[in-house]
GROMACS .gro file of C-alpha atoms in nm:
model
  304
    1MET     CA    1  15.527   6.906   2.747
    2ALA     CA    2  15.243   6.974   2.994
    3ARG     CA    3  15.015   7.037   2.705
    4SER     CA    4  15.108   6.706   2.544
    5CYS     CA    5  15.003   6.518   2.854
    6GLN     CA    6  14.650   6.662   2.863
    7LEU     CA    7  14.371   6.414   2.835
    8MET     CA    8  14.142   6.411   2.540
    9GLN     CA    9  13.838   6.501   2.748
   10ASP     CA   10  13.997   6.836   2.837
   11THR     CA   11  13.979   6.966   2.479
   12PRO     CA   12  13.719   7.231   2.394
   13LEU     CA   13  13.580   7.004   2.125
   14LEU     CA   14  13.417   6.777   2.383
   15ARG     CA   15  13.235   7.051   2.571
   16PHE     CA   16  12.943   7.020   2.332
   17PRO     CA   17  12.744   6.691   2.333
   18TRP     CA   18  12.677   6.683   1.960
   19LEU     CA   19  13.041   6.748   1.881
   20LYS     CA   20  13.137   6.468   2.124
   21PHE     CA   21  12.921   6.223   1.930
   22ILE     CA   22  13.077   6.323   1.597
   23HIS     CA   23  13.426   6.302   1.746
   24LEU     CA   24  13.370   5.948   1.879
   25PHE     CA   25  13.236   5.840   1.540
   26VAL     CA   26  13.548   5.975   1.368
   27LEU     CA   27  13.776   5.792   1.619
   28LEU     CA   28  13.592   5.465   1.566
   29HIS     CA   29  13.618   5.505   1.188
   30ARG     CA   30  13.990   5.577   1.209
   31SER     CA   31  14.042   5.276   1.437
   32GLN     CA   32  13.875   5.050   1.187
   33MET     CA   33  14.077   5.196   0.898
   34THR     CA   34  14.410   5.167   1.078
   35SER     CA   35  14.352   4.823   1.232
   36GLY     CA   36  14.574   4.547   1.099
   37VAL     CA   37  14.455   4.201   1.008
   38VAL     CA   38  14.407   3.983   1.314
   39ASP     CA   39  14.691   3.733   1.306
   40GLN     CA   40  14.742   3.421   1.515
   41VAL     CA   41  15.062   3.305   1.679
   42SER     CA   42  15.079   2.944   1.802
   43LYS     CA   43  15.333   2.855   2.069
   44SER     CA   44  15.396   2.588   2.330
   45VAL     CA   45  15.398   2.650   2.702
   46LYS     CA   46  15.735   2.778   2.838
   47GLU     CA   47  15.832   2.910   2.494
   48LYS     CA   48  15.874   3.276   2.391
   49ALA     CA   49  15.614   3.471   2.193
   50SER     CA   50  15.681   3.792   1.998
   51LEU     CA   51  15.375   4.001   1.911
   52SER     CA   52  15.422   4.276   1.656
   53CYS     CA   53  15.245   4.609   1.682
   54GLY     CA   54  15.305   4.687   1.314
   55TYR     CA   55  15.349   5.061   1.354
   56ASN     CA   56  15.653   5.291   1.338
   57PHE     CA   57  15.704   5.662   1.404
   58PRO     CA   58  16.007   5.893   1.411
   59PRO     CA   59  16.200   5.910   1.741
   60GLU     CA   60  16.138   6.284   1.767
   61GLU     CA   61  15.765   6.216   1.802
   62GLU     CA   62  15.810   5.991   2.104
   63SER     CA   63  15.694   6.262   2.345
   64LEU     CA   64  15.365   6.286   2.152
   65MET     CA   65  15.294   5.910   2.150
   66ARG     CA   66  15.114   5.671   2.380
   67ILE     CA   67  15.141   5.295   2.323
   68TYR     CA   68  14.927   5.043   2.507
   69TRP     CA   69  14.947   4.666   2.499
   70GLN     CA   70  14.648   4.491   2.651
   71LYS     CA   71  14.511   4.137   2.666
   72ASP     CA   72  14.136   4.084   2.662
   73ASP     CA   73  14.090   4.447   2.776
   74LYS     CA   74  14.336   4.407   3.066
   75MET     CA   75  14.658   4.603   3.065
   76VAL     CA   76  14.993   4.438   2.994
   77LEU     CA   77  15.218   4.742   2.954
   78SER     CA   78  15.213   5.106   2.849
   79VAL     CA   79  15.469   5.346   2.706
   80ILE     CA   80  15.377   5.712   2.763
   81ALA     CA   81  15.623   5.978   2.650
   82GLY     CA   82  15.896   5.713   2.642
   83VAL     CA   83  15.829   5.586   2.996
   84LEU     CA   84  15.762   5.209   3.019
   85LYS     CA   85  15.523   5.064   3.274
   86VAL     CA   86  15.459   4.687   3.308
   87TRP     CA   87  15.164   4.548   3.500
   88PRO     CA   88  15.243   4.306   3.789
   89GLU     CA   89  15.129   3.986   3.616
   90TYR     CA   90  15.386   4.038   3.339
   91LYS     CA   91  15.680   4.178   3.532
   92ASN     CA   92  16.017   4.002   3.493
   93ARG     CA   93  15.894   3.804   3.193
   94THR     CA   94  15.798   4.074   2.944
   95LEU     CA   95  16.020   4.264   2.700
   96TYR     CA   96  15.937   4.569   2.492
   97ASP     CA   97  16.109   4.663   2.167
   98ASN     CA   98  16.099   5.044   2.146
   99THR     CA   99  16.198   5.030   1.776
  100THR     CA  100  15.919   4.805   1.646
  101HIS     CA  101  15.700   4.843   1.958
  102SER     CA  102  15.663   4.464   1.972
  103LEU     CA  103  15.563   4.281   2.288
  104VAL     CA  104  15.774   3.979   2.386
  105ILE     CA  105  15.648   3.738   2.653
  106LEU     CA  106  15.894   3.490   2.804
  107GLY     CA  107  15.814   3.156   2.967
  108LEU     CA  108  15.462   3.134   2.832
  109LEU     CA  109  15.186   3.013   3.061
  110LEU     CA  110  14.859   2.859   2.957
  111SER     CA  111  14.687   3.164   3.107
  112ASP     CA  112  14.869   3.388   2.854
  113MET     CA  113  14.646   3.258   2.577
  114GLY     CA  114  14.411   3.522   2.442
  115THR     CA  115  14.377   3.824   2.211
  116TYR     CA  116  14.633   4.103   2.245
  117LYS     CA  117  14.585   4.458   2.116
  118CYS     CA  118  14.839   4.726   2.042
  119VAL     CA  119  14.686   5.074   2.062
  120VAL     CA  120  14.889   5.374   1.942
  121GLN     CA  121  14.771   5.726   2.023
  122LYS     CA  122  14.924   6.053   1.911
  123TYR     CA  123  14.868   6.403   2.047
  124GLU     CA  124  14.715   6.613   1.774
  125ARG     CA  125  14.487   6.920   1.766
  126GLY     CA  126  14.473   6.948   2.142
  127GLY     CA  127  14.412   6.582   2.228
  128PHE     CA  128  14.523   6.217   2.182
  129GLU     CA  129  14.380   6.038   1.883
  130VAL     CA  130  14.404   5.672   1.791
  131LYS     CA  131  14.651   5.633   1.505
  132HIS     CA  132  14.687   5.258   1.499
  133LEU     CA  133  14.508   4.954   1.638
  134ALA     CA  134  14.638   4.600   1.584
  135SER     CA  135  14.502   4.273   1.721
  136MET     CA  136  14.684   3.943   1.751
  137SER     CA  137  14.560   3.610   1.883
  138LEU     CA  138  14.803   3.406   2.091
  139PHE     CA  139  14.730   3.036   2.101
  140ILE     CA  140  14.923   2.818   2.347
  141LYS     CA  141  14.945   2.442   2.351
  142VAL     CA  142  15.082   2.203   2.612
  143ASP     CA  143  15.240   1.899   2.450
  144PHE     CA  144  15.110   1.560   2.557
  145PRO     CA  145  15.367   1.295   2.650
  146THR     CA  146  15.384   0.963   2.463
  147PRO     CA  147  15.066   0.762   2.533
  148ASN     CA  148  15.079   0.450   2.748
  149ILE     CA  149  14.921   0.127   2.617
  150THR     CA  150  14.849  -0.159   2.859
  151GLU     CA  151  14.675  -0.497   2.833
  152SER     CA  152  14.342  -0.497   3.014
  153GLY     CA  153  14.226  -0.858   3.013
  154ASN     CA  154  14.034  -1.097   2.790
  155PRO     CA  155  13.662  -1.029   2.741
  156SER     CA  156  13.632  -1.370   2.572
  157THR     CA  157  13.847  -1.669   2.478
  158ASP     CA  158  13.981  -1.526   2.150
  159THR     CA  159  13.946  -1.154   2.232
  160LYS     CA  160  14.210  -0.928   2.384
  161ARG     CA  161  14.150  -0.579   2.534
  162ILE     CA  162  14.404  -0.295   2.553
  163THR     CA  163  14.385   0.055   2.705
  164CYS     CA  164  14.552   0.375   2.578
  165PHE     CA  165  14.599   0.657   2.833
  166VAL     CA  166  14.767   1.000   2.829
  167SER     CA  167  14.739   1.310   3.049
  168GLY     CA  168  14.871   1.664   3.085
  169GLY     CA  169  14.815   1.836   2.748
  170PHE     CA  170  14.622   2.119   2.585
  171PRO     CA  171  14.404   2.181   2.381
  172LYS     CA  172  14.130   1.919   2.390
  173PRO     CA  173  14.258   1.597   2.229
  174ARG     CA  174  14.102   1.344   1.994
  175LEU     CA  175  14.202   0.974   2.013
  176SER     CA  176  14.196   0.728   1.723
  177TRP     CA  177  14.282   0.358   1.702
  178LEU     CA  178  14.454   0.271   1.372
  179GLU     CA  179  14.575  -0.048   1.204
  180ASN     CA  180  14.729  -0.042   0.856
  181GLY     CA  181  14.583   0.306   0.803
  182ARG     CA  182  14.232   0.190   0.889
  183GLU     CA  183  14.049   0.340   1.189
  184LEU     CA  184  13.916   0.092   1.443
  185ASN     CA  185  13.622   0.133   1.676
  186GLY     CA  186  13.734   0.202   2.032
  187ILE     CA  187  13.519   0.168   2.342
  188ASN     CA  188  13.492   0.347   2.677
  189THR     CA  189  13.659   0.665   2.544
  190THR     CA  190  13.666   0.944   2.803
  191VAL     CA  191  13.805   1.300   2.799
  192SER     CA  192  13.834   1.515   3.112
  193GLN     CA  193  13.983   1.857   3.195
  194ASP     CA  194  14.139   1.962   3.524
  195PRO     CA  195  13.949   2.271   3.648
  196GLU     CA  196  14.264   2.436   3.785
  197SER     CA  197  14.541   2.356   3.535
  198LYS     CA  198  14.302   2.335   3.236
  199LEU     CA  199  14.501   2.034   3.112
  200TYR     CA  200  14.329   1.736   2.952
  201THR     CA  201  14.331   1.361   3.015
  202ILE     CA  202  14.207   1.106   2.761
  203SER     CA  203  14.174   0.728   2.763
  204SER     CA  204  14.017   0.464   2.541
  205GLN     CA  205  13.995   0.085   2.513
  206LEU     CA  206  14.002  -0.150   2.215
  207ASP     CA  207  13.904  -0.515   2.174
  208PHE     CA  208  14.074  -0.719   1.901
  209ASN     CA  209  14.089  -1.079   1.778
  210ALA     CA  210  14.385  -1.248   1.947
  211THR     CA  211  14.403  -1.542   1.704
  212TYR     CA  212  14.631  -1.355   1.460
  213ASN     CA  213  14.906  -1.091   1.472
  214HIS     CA  214  14.838  -0.716   1.507
  215THR     CA  215  15.022  -0.382   1.499
  216ILE     CA  216  14.782  -0.126   1.645
  217GLU     CA  217  14.850   0.249   1.683
  218CYS     CA  218  14.700   0.482   1.943
  219PHE     CA  219  14.696   0.822   1.765
  220ILE     CA  220  14.616   1.143   1.959
  221GLU     CA  221  14.561   1.482   1.792
  222TYR     CA  222  14.554   1.816   1.976
  223GLY     CA  223  14.548   2.141   1.782
  224ASP     CA  224  14.802   2.115   1.501
  225ALA     CA  225  15.016   1.859   1.686
  226HIS     CA  226  14.990   1.488   1.762
  227VAL     CA  227  15.151   1.201   1.954
  228SER     CA  228  15.119   0.826   1.906
  229GLU     CA  229  15.225   0.487   2.034
  230SER     CA  230  15.212   0.137   1.879
  231PHE     CA  231  15.111  -0.195   2.030
  232ILE     CA  232  15.237  -0.521   1.876
  233TRP     CA  233  15.052  -0.846   1.937
  234GLU     CA  234  15.190  -1.181   1.824
  235LYS     CA  235  14.966  -1.485   1.816
  236PRO     CA  236  15.072  -1.736   2.089
  237PRO     CA  237  15.218  -2.066   1.959
  238GLU     CA  238  14.977  -2.357   1.933
  239ALA     CA  239  14.991  -2.642   2.187
  240PRO     CA  240  15.177  -2.959   2.068
  241PRO     CA  241  14.958  -3.250   1.945
  242TYR     CA  242  14.847  -3.517   2.197
  243THR     CA  243  15.069  -3.832   2.227
  244ASN     CA  244  15.025  -4.170   2.400
  245ASN     CA  245  15.323  -4.105   2.621
  246THR     CA  246  15.169  -4.071   2.964
  247ILE     CA  247  15.489  -4.007   3.156
  248MET     CA  248  15.592  -3.677   2.994
  249PRO     CA  249  15.259  -3.494   3.044
  250ILE     CA  250  15.266  -3.599   3.407
  251MET     CA  251  15.626  -3.486   3.446
  252ALA     CA  252  15.552  -3.152   3.278
  253GLY     CA  253  15.284  -3.073   3.534
  254LEU     CA  254  15.510  -3.143   3.832
  255GLY     CA  255  15.754  -2.910   4.004
  256THR     CA  256  16.133  -2.944   3.980
  257ALA     CA  257  16.175  -3.107   4.319
  258THR     CA  258  15.890  -3.349   4.258
  259THR     CA  259  16.027  -3.437   3.917
  260THR     CA  260  16.367  -3.518   4.067
  261VAL     CA  261  16.209  -3.749   4.325
  262VAL     CA  262  16.009  -3.928   4.055
  263ILE     CA  263  16.320  -3.982   3.840
  264ILE     CA  264  16.518  -4.120   4.134
  265SER     CA  265  16.230  -4.352   4.224
  266ILE     CA  266  16.208  -4.483   3.869
  267PHE     CA  267  16.584  -4.534   3.862
  268PHE     CA  268  16.572  -4.716   4.196
  269ILE     CA  269  16.294  -4.942   4.080
  270PHE     CA  270  16.477  -5.007   3.757
  271CYS     CA  271  16.801  -5.097   3.942
  272LYS     CA  272  16.613  -5.311   4.187
  273ASN     CA  273  16.447  -5.499   3.904
  274ARG     CA  274  16.784  -5.554   3.737
  275SER     CA  275  16.924  -5.685   4.065
  276CYS     CA  276  16.635  -5.927   4.106
  277PHE     CA  277  16.678  -6.041   3.752
  278ARG     CA  278  17.051  -6.104   3.811
  279ARG     CA  279  16.972  -6.307   4.126
  280ARG     CA  280  16.721  -6.519   3.934
  281ASN     CA  281  16.981  -6.589   3.666
  282GLU     CA  282  17.240  -6.688   3.927
  283ALA     CA  283  16.988  -6.917   4.099
  284SER     CA  284  16.903  -7.070   3.766
  285ARG     CA  285  17.271  -7.137   3.691
  286GLU     CA  286  17.322  -7.301   4.034
  287THR     CA  287  17.025  -7.526   3.971
  288ASN     CA  288  17.162  -7.625   3.636
  289ASN     CA  289  17.501  -7.705   3.790
  290ILE     CA  290  17.344  -7.928   4.054
  291ILE     CA  291  17.146  -8.113   3.795
  292TYR     CA  292  17.457  -8.153   3.583
  293ILE     CA  293  17.681  -8.281   3.867
  294ALA     CA  294  17.439  -8.542   4.009
  295PRO     CA  295  17.469  -8.793   3.727
  296ALA     CA  296  17.850  -8.770   3.740
  297GLU     CA  297  17.858  -8.867   4.109
  298ALA     CA  298  17.618  -9.147   4.049
  299SER     CA  299  17.838  -9.283   3.764
  300ALA     CA  300  18.140  -9.274   3.993
  301GLU     CA  301  17.960  -9.472   4.259
  302GLN     CA  302  17.855  -9.726   4.008
  303THR     CA  303  18.216  -9.767   3.888
  304ILE     CA  304  18.346  -9.819   4.239
   0.00000   0.00000   0.00000
């Protein structure tokens, strides 16, 4: 067992410089021959990623094997003679499958994105030689929430402006304005990235003709995913045609309390006018009665 744990530089082969050069060339050639195709795994933040080493060996050879998982040349874990060691950054969220030698990362962070390598070494001929080298690219995305569309004023009489905004996603997004499958020209489009979280924010504005109806979509792509939101605009109803009625326009522009006062005043005036008219009629009837009675009295006097 002690012999199996010797380092490669302790072998007699490396005592001679020219032999060392030949040995390194052979190791590099074997690494290239045994390397698997670089594959890519795409996951979302907080999900689980399983990275396959793609190499198997009999259990009885475990004492002769060394397995290293590393990310961008930084160690993740190692298995030497069956003993597992996990580096601090990956503790409590990393699993190792000793059957397939796969690396499983739980609760993915955006910082976990990168290229992972599985290096398998076996003790042969007095030293450890690379038997297998596999690379895998881990791509992580952070899903954007549904965009928010708000009205942003009227640049002109018949023009309306809206703004689409969304924040907190990864990778870098692209925003498009669409209507009936046709892309519209947005304005004031900005994309920014937070230097600490690495998450993106994007916003854009669109001007459209407000004299007819619209259904406009704010479409945001990021990586192989997308989110969208729709904005519906209905043309406002036209104002009623002008009439000669002068009372109703005035009433429409007054408040409720003022309108009530005006109605009462009109009613009072109307009643007052009816009362005056009734008095004039009564006075007229009295006058007629007097005129009618006078000749009768005079006839009586003449008879007497």
